PDB file of C-alpha atoms in Angstrom:
ATOM      1  CA  PRO A   1     -23.002 -18.485 -11.068  1.00  0.00           C
ATOM      2  CA  THR A   2     -19.868 -19.452 -12.407  1.00  0.00           C
ATOM      3  CA  ALA A   3     -21.809 -20.957 -15.850  1.00  0.00           C
ATOM      4  CA  ALA A   4     -21.515 -18.870 -18.639  1.00  0.00           C
ATOM      5  CA  MET A   5     -24.864 -19.502 -19.927  1.00  0.00           C
ATOM      6  CA  SER A   6     -26.110 -18.003 -16.286  1.00  0.00           C
ATOM      7  CA  VAL A   7     -23.842 -14.806 -16.319  1.00  0.00           C
ATOM      8  CA  ALA A   8     -25.171 -14.233 -20.316  1.00  0.00           C
ATOM      9  CA  ILE A   9     -28.670 -14.318 -19.307  1.00  0.00           C
ATOM     10  CA  VAL A  10     -28.353 -11.890 -16.555  1.00  0.00           C
ATOM     11  CA  ASP A  11     -26.171  -9.483 -18.802  1.00  0.00           C
ATOM     12  CA  ARG A  12     -28.660  -9.695 -21.792  1.00  0.00           C
ATOM     13  CA  LEU A  13     -31.830  -8.799 -19.131  1.00  0.00           C
ATOM     14  CA  LYS A  14     -30.009  -6.155 -17.687  1.00  0.00           C
ATOM     15  CA  ALA A  15     -29.217  -4.580 -21.570  1.00  0.00           C
ATOM     16  CA  ALA A  16     -32.842  -4.274 -21.591  1.00  0.00           C
ATOM     17  CA  GLY A  17     -33.668  -2.443 -18.727  1.00  0.00           C
ATOM     18  CA  VAL A  18     -34.724  -5.649 -16.878  1.00  0.00           C
ATOM     19  CA  LEU A  19     -34.478  -5.893 -12.956  1.00  0.00           C
ATOM     20  CA  THR A  20     -32.369  -8.987 -12.331  1.00  0.00           C
ATOM     21  CA  ALA A  21     -31.961 -10.402  -8.849  1.00  0.00           C
ATOM     22  CA  GLY A  22     -30.662 -13.696  -7.113  1.00  0.00           C
ATOM     23  CA  ILE A  23     -30.312 -15.641  -4.168  1.00  0.00           C
ATOM     24  CA  ARG A  24     -28.284 -18.536  -3.131  1.00  0.00           C
ATOM     25  CA  THR A  25     -30.285 -21.361  -1.340  1.00  0.00           C
ATOM     26  CA  GLN A  26     -26.582 -23.110  -0.638  1.00  0.00           C
ATOM     27  CA  THR A  27     -23.818 -20.544   0.733  1.00  0.00           C
ATOM     28  CA  THR A  28     -20.100 -21.608  -0.481  1.00  0.00           C
ATOM     29  CA  SER A  29     -16.510 -19.885   0.530  1.00  0.00           C
ATOM     30  CA  ARG A  30     -15.634 -19.971  -2.838  1.00  0.00           C
ATOM     31  CA  HIS A  31     -14.977 -16.792  -4.004  1.00  0.00           C
ATOM     32  CA  ALA A  32     -14.703 -16.742  -7.959  1.00  0.00           C
ATOM     33  CA  GLU A  33     -18.378 -18.327  -7.571  1.00  0.00           C
ATOM     34  CA  HIS A  34     -19.532 -14.885  -5.942  1.00  0.00           C
ATOM     35  CA  LEU A  35     -17.375 -12.842  -8.373  1.00  0.00           C
ATOM     36  CA  ALA A  36     -19.144 -14.126 -11.376  1.00  0.00           C
ATOM     37  CA  ILE A  37     -22.381 -12.977  -9.573  1.00  0.00           C
ATOM     38  CA  ASN A  38     -23.873 -10.331 -11.904  1.00  0.00           C
ATOM     39  CA  VAL A  39     -27.302  -9.547 -11.009  1.00  0.00           C
ATOM     40  CA  ASP A  40     -28.652  -6.204  -9.584  1.00  0.00           C
ATOM     41  CA  VAL A  41     -29.945  -7.415  -6.396  1.00  0.00           C
ATOM     42  CA  LEU A  42     -28.436 -10.338  -4.354  1.00  0.00           C
ATOM     43  CA  PHE A  43     -30.435 -11.619  -1.462  1.00  0.00           C
ATOM     44  CA  CYS A  44     -28.831 -12.944   1.774  1.00  0.00           C
ATOM     45  CA  LYS A  45     -29.904 -16.063   3.727  1.00  0.00           C
ATOM     46  CA  GLY A  46     -28.133 -14.699   7.072  1.00  0.00           C
ATOM     47  CA  ARG A  47     -25.345 -12.599   8.286  1.00  0.00           C
ATOM     48  CA  HIS A  48     -22.323 -14.388   8.014  1.00  0.00           C
ATOM     49  CA  GLU A  49     -23.378 -14.595   4.070  1.00  0.00           C
ATOM     50  CA  ARG A  50     -23.695 -11.135   4.049  1.00  0.00           C
ATOM     51  CA  ALA A  51     -20.710 -10.175   5.740  1.00  0.00           C
ATOM     52  CA  VAL A  52     -18.746 -12.420   2.894  1.00  0.00           C
ATOM     53  CA  TYR A  53     -20.685 -10.501   0.542  1.00  0.00           C
ATOM     54  CA  GLU A  54     -20.092  -7.172   1.603  1.00  0.00           C
ATOM     55  CA  ASN A  55     -16.018  -8.227   2.265  1.00  0.00           C
ATOM     56  CA  LEU A  56     -15.985  -9.462  -1.460  1.00  0.00           C
ATOM     57  CA  PHE A  57     -17.558  -6.791  -3.245  1.00  0.00           C
ATOM     58  CA  ALA A  58     -16.561  -3.871  -1.111  1.00  0.00           C
ATOM     59  CA  GLY A  59     -19.759  -2.002  -2.090  1.00  0.00           C
ATOM     60  CA  LYS A  60     -19.033  -2.629  -5.673  1.00  0.00           C
ATOM     61  CA  GLY A  61     -21.028  -5.478  -6.509  1.00  0.00           C
ATOM     62  CA  PRO A  62     -25.004  -6.362  -6.551  1.00  0.00           C
ATOM     63  CA  ARG A  63     -27.223  -4.480  -3.911  1.00  0.00           C
ATOM     64  CA  LEU A  64     -27.555  -6.590  -1.064  1.00  0.00           C
ATOM     65  CA  GLU A  65     -30.540  -7.048   0.716  1.00  0.00           C
ATOM     66  CA  ASN A  66     -31.780  -9.536   3.619  1.00  0.00           C
ATOM     67  CA  ALA A  67     -33.983 -12.600   2.671  1.00  0.00           C
ATOM     68  CA  CYS A  68     -34.124 -15.929   3.329  1.00  0.00           C
ATOM     69  CA  LEU A  69     -34.648 -18.913   1.186  1.00  0.00           C
ATOM     70  CA  LEU A  70     -33.437 -22.541   2.568  1.00  0.00           C
ATOM     71  CA  SER A  71     -32.511 -25.395   1.040  1.00  0.00           C
ATOM     72  CA  LEU A  72     -34.512 -27.942   3.019  1.00  0.00           C
ATOM     73  CA  PRO A  73     -35.062 -31.527   2.403  1.00  0.00           C
ATOM     74  CA  GLU A  74     -38.600 -32.260   1.036  1.00  0.00           C
ATOM     75  CA  VAL A  75     -41.070 -34.384   1.816  1.00  0.00           C
ATOM     76  CA  TYR A  76     -42.390 -37.337  -0.406  1.00  0.00           C
ATOM     77  CA  PRO A  77     -45.139 -40.096  -0.090  1.00  0.00           C
ATOM     78  CA  LEU A  78     -43.350 -43.090   0.764  1.00  0.00           C
ATOM     79  CA  ALA A  79     -43.978 -45.675   2.783  1.00  0.00           C
ATOM     80  CA  PRO A  80     -41.367 -45.463   6.242  1.00  0.00           C
ATOM     81  CA  LEU A  81     -38.197 -46.886   6.358  1.00  0.00           C
ATOM     82  CA  SER A  82     -37.380 -49.821   8.676  1.00  0.00           C
ATOM     83  CA  LEU A  83     -34.854 -48.007  11.288  1.00  0.00           C
ATOM     84  CA  PRO A  84     -33.646 -48.500  14.246  1.00  0.00           C
ATOM     85  CA  ASP A  85     -35.551 -46.420  17.108  1.00  0.00           C
ATOM     86  CA  LYS A  86     -32.634 -44.670  18.114  1.00  0.00           C
ATOM     87  CA  TYR A  87     -29.727 -43.801  15.510  1.00  0.00           C
ATOM     88  CA  ALA A  88     -26.984 -41.805  14.766  1.00  0.00           C
ATOM     89  CA  LEU A  89     -27.065 -40.514  11.034  1.00  0.00           C
ATOM     90  CA  VAL A  90     -23.934 -39.764   9.457  1.00  0.00           C
ATOM     91  CA  LEU A  91     -24.044 -37.521   6.188  1.00  0.00           C
ATOM     92  CA  GLY A  92     -21.467 -38.062   3.492  1.00  0.00           C
ATOM     93  CA  THR A  93     -20.185 -35.473   1.734  1.00  0.00           C
ATOM     94  CA  ALA A  94     -18.537 -35.094  -2.072  1.00  0.00           C
ATOM     95  CA  PRO A  95     -14.947 -35.330  -2.617  1.00  0.00           C
ATOM     96  CA  ALA A  96     -13.285 -31.893  -2.670  1.00  0.00           C
ATOM     97  CA  SER A  97     -11.499 -30.472  -5.367  1.00  0.00           C
ATOM     98  CA  GLY A  98      -8.132 -31.946  -5.992  1.00  0.00           C
ATOM     99  CA  GLN A  99      -9.103 -34.427  -2.564  1.00  0.00           C
ATOM    100  CA  SER A 100      -7.284 -38.017  -3.493  1.00  0.00           C
ATOM    101  CA  ASP A 101      -9.312 -41.048  -2.914  1.00  0.00           C
ATOM    102  CA  GLU A 102      -7.298 -41.730   0.435  1.00  0.00           C
ATOM    103  CA  GLU A 103      -8.098 -38.273   1.621  1.00  0.00           C
ATOM    104  CA  TYR A 104     -11.873 -39.180   0.839  1.00  0.00           C
ATOM    105  CA  TRP A 105     -11.806 -42.195   2.543  1.00  0.00           C
ATOM    106  CA  ASP A 106      -9.542 -40.679   5.621  1.00  0.00           C
ATOM    107  CA  PHE A 107     -12.772 -38.260   6.245  1.00  0.00           C
ATOM    108  CA  ASN A 108     -14.829 -40.869   6.038  1.00  0.00           C
ATOM    109  CA  GLU A 109     -13.261 -42.725   8.781  1.00  0.00           C
ATOM    110  CA  ARG A 110     -13.361 -39.823  10.653  1.00  0.00           C
ATOM    111  CA  LEU A 111     -16.952 -39.028  10.387  1.00  0.00           C
ATOM    112  CA  PHE A 112     -17.537 -42.907  11.378  1.00  0.00           C
ATOM    113  CA  ARG A 113     -15.414 -43.078  14.501  1.00  0.00           C
ATOM    114  CA  VAL A 114     -16.869 -39.869  15.806  1.00  0.00           C
ATOM    115  CA  ALA A 115     -20.507 -41.569  15.128  1.00  0.00           C
ATOM    116  CA  GLU A 116     -19.614 -44.649  16.760  1.00  0.00           C
ATOM    117  CA  ALA A 117     -18.739 -42.627  19.954  1.00  0.00           C
ATOM    118  CA  ALA A 118     -22.132 -42.220  20.593  1.00  0.00           C
ATOM    119  CA  GLY A 119     -23.108 -46.083  20.739  1.00  0.00           C
ATOM    120  CA  LEU A 120     -26.054 -45.984  18.519  1.00  0.00           C
ATOM    121  CA  PRO A 121     -26.779 -47.850  15.228  1.00  0.00           C
ATOM    122  CA  LEU A 122     -25.382 -45.779  12.422  1.00  0.00           C
ATOM    123  CA  VAL A 123     -27.148 -44.955   9.232  1.00  0.00           C
ATOM    124  CA  PHE A 124     -25.080 -43.933   6.647  1.00  0.00           C
ATOM    125  CA  LYS A 125     -26.924 -41.242   3.795  1.00  0.00           C
ATOM    126  CA  GLY A 126     -23.769 -40.675   1.863  1.00  0.00           C
ATOM    127  CA  HIS A 127     -23.278 -38.077  -1.194  1.00  0.00           C
ATOM    128  CA  GLY A 128     -24.658 -39.017  -4.608  1.00  0.00           C
ATOM    129  CA  MET A 129     -21.063 -37.550  -5.926  1.00  0.00           C
ATOM    130  CA  ALA A 130     -19.341 -39.965  -4.102  1.00  0.00           C
ATOM    131  CA  ALA A 131     -21.268 -43.294  -4.275  1.00  0.00           C
ATOM    132  CA  GLU A 132     -18.574 -45.333  -6.253  1.00  0.00           C
ATOM    133  CA  LEU A 133     -16.203 -44.154  -3.669  1.00  0.00           C
ATOM    134  CA  ASP A 134     -18.494 -45.001  -0.537  1.00  0.00           C
ATOM    135  CA  ASP A 135     -18.601 -48.597  -2.231  1.00  0.00           C
ATOM    136  CA  VAL A 136     -15.164 -48.985  -2.197  1.00  0.00           C
ATOM    137  CA  TRP A 137     -14.678 -47.647   1.231  1.00  0.00           C
ATOM    138  CA  LEU A 138     -17.440 -49.911   2.644  1.00  0.00           C
ATOM    139  CA  ALA A 139     -15.951 -52.838   1.100  1.00  0.00           C
ATOM    140  CA  LYS A 140     -12.588 -52.472   2.757  1.00  0.00           C
ATOM    141  CA  CYS A 141     -14.212 -51.769   6.151  1.00  0.00           C
ATOM    142  CA  GLY A 142     -15.615 -55.329   5.866  1.00  0.00           C
ATOM    143  CA  ALA A 143     -18.201 -56.155   8.618  1.00  0.00           C
ATOM    144  CA  ARG A 144     -17.881 -52.863  10.127  1.00  0.00           C
ATOM    145  CA  GLY A 145     -19.145 -51.384   7.044  1.00  0.00           C
ATOM    146  CA  SER A 146     -22.050 -54.085   6.746  1.00  0.00           C
ATOM    147  CA  ARG A 147     -23.139 -52.851  10.138  1.00  0.00           C
ATOM    148  CA  CYS A 148     -24.648 -50.088   9.018  1.00  0.00           C
ATOM    149  CA  LEU A 149     -27.558 -49.155   7.360  1.00  0.00           C
ATOM    150  CA  ARG A 150     -26.590 -47.129   4.293  1.00  0.00           C
ATOM    151  CA  ILE A 151     -29.577 -44.896   2.470  1.00  0.00           C
ATOM    152  CA  SER A 152     -29.093 -43.715  -0.895  1.00  0.00           C
ATOM    153  CA  ASP A 153     -32.458 -42.354  -1.972  1.00  0.00           C
ATOM    154  CA  VAL A 154     -32.335 -38.661  -1.666  1.00  0.00           C
ATOM    155  CA  ARG A 155     -36.161 -38.638  -0.990  1.00  0.00           C
ATOM    156  CA  ARG A 156     -35.571 -39.975   2.380  1.00  0.00           C
ATOM    157  CA  ASN A 157     -33.076 -36.986   3.535  1.00  0.00           C
ATOM    158  CA  ARG A 158     -36.013 -35.180   5.780  1.00  0.00           C
ATOM    159  CA  GLU A 159     -37.325 -38.826   7.193  1.00  0.00           C
ATOM    160  CA  LEU A 160     -33.768 -39.707   8.125  1.00  0.00           C
ATOM    161  CA  MET A 161     -33.457 -36.498   9.923  1.00  0.00           C
ATOM    162  CA  ASP A 162     -36.600 -36.262  11.773  1.00  0.00           C
ATOM    163  CA  ARG A 163     -35.813 -39.749  13.097  1.00  0.00           C
ATOM    164  CA  ALA A 164     -32.248 -39.122  14.160  1.00  0.00           C
ATOM    165  CA  ALA A 165     -31.013 -38.699  17.598  1.00  0.00           C
ATOM    166  CA  LEU A 166     -27.889 -37.563  16.520  1.00  0.00           C
ATOM    167  CA  VAL A 167     -25.909 -36.219  13.237  1.00  0.00           C
ATOM    168  CA  VAL A 168     -22.677 -36.094  12.016  1.00  0.00           C
ATOM    169  CA  SER A 169     -21.840 -34.431   9.401  1.00  0.00           C
ATOM    170  CA  ALA A 170     -19.537 -32.329   7.757  1.00  0.00           C
ATOM    171  CA  ALA A 171     -20.641 -28.417   7.157  1.00  0.00           C
ATOM    172  CA  THR A 172     -23.288 -29.015   4.375  1.00  0.00           C
ATOM    173  CA  THR A 173     -27.029 -27.206   4.189  1.00  0.00           C
ATOM    174  CA  LEU A 174     -28.557 -30.280   5.349  1.00  0.00           C
ATOM    175  CA  LEU A 175     -27.789 -29.085   8.691  1.00  0.00           C
ATOM    176  CA  TYR A 176     -29.924 -26.108   8.520  1.00  0.00           C
ATOM    177  CA  TYR A 177     -32.854 -28.851   9.005  1.00  0.00           C
ATOM    178  CA  ALA A 178     -31.235 -30.271  12.076  1.00  0.00           C
ATOM    179  CA  LEU A 179     -30.762 -26.747  13.796  1.00  0.00           C
ATOM    180  CA  LEU A 180     -34.047 -25.925  13.077  1.00  0.00           C
ATOM    181  CA  ARG A 181     -35.644 -29.172  14.800  1.00  0.00           C
ATOM    182  CA  GLY A 182     -33.217 -28.890  17.701  1.00  0.00           C
ATOM    183  CA  THR A 183     -31.500 -32.147  16.486  1.00  0.00           C
ATOM    184  CA  PRO A 184     -27.937 -32.597  18.150  1.00  0.00           C
ATOM    185  CA  VAL A 185     -24.730 -32.072  15.712  1.00  0.00           C
ATOM    186  CA  ILE A 186     -21.263 -33.043  16.076  1.00  0.00           C
ATOM    187  CA  LEU A 187     -19.668 -31.127  12.611  1.00  0.00           C
ATOM    188  CA  VAL A 188     -16.587 -33.056  11.716  1.00  0.00           C
ATOM    189  CA  GLN A 189     -13.631 -31.106   9.928  1.00  0.00           C
ATOM    190  CA  SER A 190     -11.174 -32.374   6.835  1.00  0.00           C
ATOM    191  CA  GLN A 191      -7.770 -31.068   6.268  1.00  0.00           C
ATOM    192  CA  THR A 192      -9.071 -29.643   3.336  1.00  0.00           C
ATOM    193  CA  ASP A 193     -12.199 -27.453   4.757  1.00  0.00           C
ATOM    194  CA  SER A 194     -10.594 -26.734   8.441  1.00  0.00           C
ATOM    195  CA  ALA A 195      -8.951 -23.600   7.059  1.00  0.00           C
ATOM    196  CA  ILE A 196     -12.197 -22.092   5.670  1.00  0.00           C
ATOM    197  CA  PRO A 197     -14.533 -20.037   7.926  1.00  0.00           C
ATOM    198  CA  ASP A 198     -17.315 -21.905   7.488  1.00  0.00           C
ATOM    199  CA  GLU A 199     -21.119 -20.396   7.849  1.00  0.00           C
ATOM    200  CA  PHE A 200     -21.646 -22.459  11.149  1.00  0.00           C
ATOM    201  CA  ARG A 201     -18.025 -21.230  12.658  1.00  0.00           C
ATOM    202  CA  GLY A 202     -19.922 -18.767  15.214  1.00  0.00           C
ATOM    203  CA  ALA A 203     -22.830 -21.157  16.327  1.00  0.00           C
ATOM    204  CA  PRO A 204     -22.388 -23.169  19.380  1.00  0.00           C
ATOM    205  CA  LEU A 205     -21.645 -26.899  17.872  1.00  0.00           C
ATOM    206  CA  ALA A 206     -19.711 -29.919  18.952  1.00  0.00           C
ATOM    207  CA  ARG A 207     -16.874 -30.336  16.564  1.00  0.00           C
ATOM    208  CA  ASN A 208     -14.390 -32.513  15.818  1.00  0.00           C
ATOM    209  CA  THR A 209     -10.751 -31.350  14.239  1.00  0.00           C
ATOM    210  CA  PRO A 210      -8.172 -33.358  12.337  1.00  0.00           C
ATOM    211  CA  ALA A 211      -5.757 -32.216  14.790  1.00  0.00           C
ATOM    212  CA  GLU A 212      -8.082 -34.704  17.784  1.00  0.00           C
ATOM    213  CA  ASP A 213      -7.057 -37.742  18.381  1.00  0.00           C
ATOM    214  CA  LEU A 214     -10.109 -40.659  17.208  1.00  0.00           C
ATOM    215  CA  ASP A 215      -9.193 -42.777  20.208  1.00  0.00           C
ATOM    216  CA  SER A 216     -10.056 -40.387  22.581  1.00  0.00           C
ATOM    217  CA  VAL A 217     -13.412 -39.356  21.142  1.00  0.00           C
ATOM    218  CA  ARG A 218     -15.916 -39.219  23.932  1.00  0.00           C
ATOM    219  CA  ILE A 219     -19.629 -38.538  23.836  1.00  0.00           C
ATOM    220  CA  ASP A 220     -21.240 -35.851  26.552  1.00  0.00           C
ATOM    221  CA  TRP A 221     -24.532 -36.251  25.691  1.00  0.00           C
ATOM    222  CA  PRO A 222     -26.008 -33.580  28.231  1.00  0.00           C
ATOM    223  CA  ALA A 223     -23.573 -31.093  27.020  1.00  0.00           C
ATOM    224  CA  LEU A 224     -24.658 -32.083  23.569  1.00  0.00           C
ATOM    225  CA  LEU A 225     -27.961 -31.790  24.301  1.00  0.00           C
ATOM    226  CA  ASP A 226     -27.896 -28.300  25.263  1.00  0.00           C
ATOM    227  CA  SER A 227     -25.276 -27.433  22.387  1.00  0.00           C
ATOM    228  CA  ALA A 228     -28.554 -28.257  20.367  1.00  0.00           C
ATOM    229  CA  ARG A 229     -30.634 -25.808  21.927  1.00  0.00           C
ATOM    230  CA  ASN A 230     -28.195 -23.230  21.730  1.00  0.00           C
ATOM    231  CA  ALA A 231     -27.461 -23.809  18.405  1.00  0.00           C
ATOM    232  CA  GLN A 232     -30.953 -23.723  17.485  1.00  0.00           C
ATOM    233  CA  THR A 233     -31.168 -20.242  18.816  1.00  0.00           C
ATOM    234  CA  TRP A 234     -28.345 -19.262  17.311  1.00  0.00           C
ATOM    235  CA  PHE A 235     -29.675 -20.193  13.915  1.00  0.00           C
ATOM    236  CA  LYS A 236     -32.857 -18.228  14.246  1.00  0.00           C
ATOM    237  CA  GLU A 237     -31.076 -15.200  15.491  1.00  0.00           C
ATOM    238  CA  ASN A 238     -28.436 -15.029  12.428  1.00  0.00           C
ATOM    239  CA  TYR A 239     -30.183 -16.178   9.792  1.00  0.00           C
ATOM    240  CA  PHE A 240     -33.221 -14.017   8.504  1.00  0.00           C
ATOM    241  CA  LEU A 241     -35.646 -16.660   8.511  1.00  0.00           C
ATOM    242  CA  GLU A 242     -38.402 -13.990   9.077  1.00  0.00           C
ATOM    243  CA  LYS A 243     -37.698 -12.471   5.950  1.00  0.00           C
ATOM    244  CA  GLY A 244     -38.718 -15.187   3.477  1.00  0.00           C
ATOM    245  CA  PRO A 245     -40.671 -15.081  -0.170  1.00  0.00           C
ATOM    246  CA  ASP A 246     -42.914 -12.604   0.799  1.00  0.00           C
ATOM    247  CA  ALA A 247     -40.208  -9.846   1.588  1.00  0.00           C
ATOM    248  CA  ILE A 248     -38.141 -10.749  -1.630  1.00  0.00           C
ATOM    249  CA  LEU A 249     -41.511 -10.540  -3.911  1.00  0.00           C
ATOM    250  CA  ASP A 250     -41.864  -6.908  -2.118  1.00  0.00           C
ATOM    251  CA  ASP A 251     -38.477  -5.833  -2.957  1.00  0.00           C
ATOM    252  CA  LEU A 252     -38.788  -6.648  -6.497  1.00  0.00           C
ATOM    253  CA  LEU A 253     -42.296  -5.636  -7.206  1.00  0.00           C
ATOM    254  CA  GLY A 254     -42.194  -2.732  -5.109  1.00  0.00           C
ATOM    255  CA  GLY A 255     -38.736  -1.922  -6.255  1.00  0.00           C
ATOM    256  CA  ARG A 256     -38.635  -1.092  -9.884  1.00  0.00           C
ATOM    257  CA  ASP A 257     -37.024   2.403  -9.422  1.00  0.00           C
ATOM    258  CA  GLY A 258     -34.515   0.912  -7.304  1.00  0.00           C
ATOM    259  CA  GLU A 259     -35.772   1.904  -3.906  1.00  0.00           C
ATOM    260  CA  THR A 260     -35.536  -1.118  -1.457  1.00  0.00           C
ATOM    261  CA  ALA A 261     -38.171  -2.313   0.641  1.00  0.00           C
ATOM    262  CA  SER A 262     -36.585  -1.061   3.900  1.00  0.00           C
ATOM    263  CA  ALA A 263     -36.347   2.636   2.253  1.00  0.00           C
ATOM    264  CA  ARG A 264     -39.890   2.346   1.363  1.00  0.00           C
ATOM    265  CA  GLU A 265     -40.348   1.009   5.182  1.00  0.00           C
ATOM    266  CA  GLY A 266     -38.683   4.373   6.199  1.00  0.00           C
ATOM    267  CA  LYS A 267     -40.190   6.309   4.012  1.00  0.00           C
ATOM    268  CA  ARG A 268     -44.001   5.474   5.395  1.00  0.00           C
ATOM    269  CA  GLU A 269     -42.737   5.499   9.248  1.00  0.00           C
ATOM    270  CA  GLY A 270     -41.429   8.889   7.935  1.00  0.00           C
ATOM    271  CA  ASP A 271     -44.943  10.162   6.280  1.00  0.00           C
ATOM    272  CA  HIS A 272     -46.727   8.793   9.923  1.00  0.00           C
ATOM    273  CA  ALA A 273     -44.730  10.557  12.069  1.00  0.00           C
ATOM    274  CA  ALA A 274     -44.853  14.061   9.998  1.00  0.00           C
ATOM    275  CA  THR A 275     -48.820  13.637   9.823  1.00  0.00           C
ATOM    276  CA  THR A 276     -48.921  12.581  13.571  1.00  0.00           C
TER     277      THR A 276
END
């Protein structure tokens, strides 16, 4: 949304009287990006995202509507990987803005230490934007780094998550799929992101914070499995999963006069009640 071309295209369409709408398949807490959104209608995936927009725009921004499109890993026709029967999947992240290499490597260390506490083989799926930093860090780890199976192909994301016994990760949209599957998740926070409420803040997920001593990390499997079931329920209750592409099209194609789908539905119910 901060791209000048995106803003210019929407402004041009609006000037021509064309209804414009948008949805973010990924969620960010960067208010500067939100403020650049200039569409007429902004669809919100879940309660957290809607609350962020309501607080920021204070009624002066786009018309907010509930509808959900999730950024989920795709299926590709590839031969299956040779993976351990049970493994902990470590999802790497991209370096944060202004984060030093050392700070990034420290976070990698936390991710791996938490995952190692599960006592399972590790599979590491790093972020594409951090490949070179991960090369250096894994080389520093020596034999410990070489024991980890590293997968870089993004086409393998779904397969890796389908077969994982545990996912250890920072807050990322890949967790949508893990939560929908009911896979146990441990969310690891860094010094950089722990001060910003992430979209999973209300979820009953196991978390590891920067203040926790890595030497004392223990995995309580029964509690972790319970949290996975509870987090799956939480996700379905807090994201508007029942309002997918059909709800978006219904609103846009039927709402050229500015009337929302929910308003039209209320009018239909009122007409039915009057007739009855």
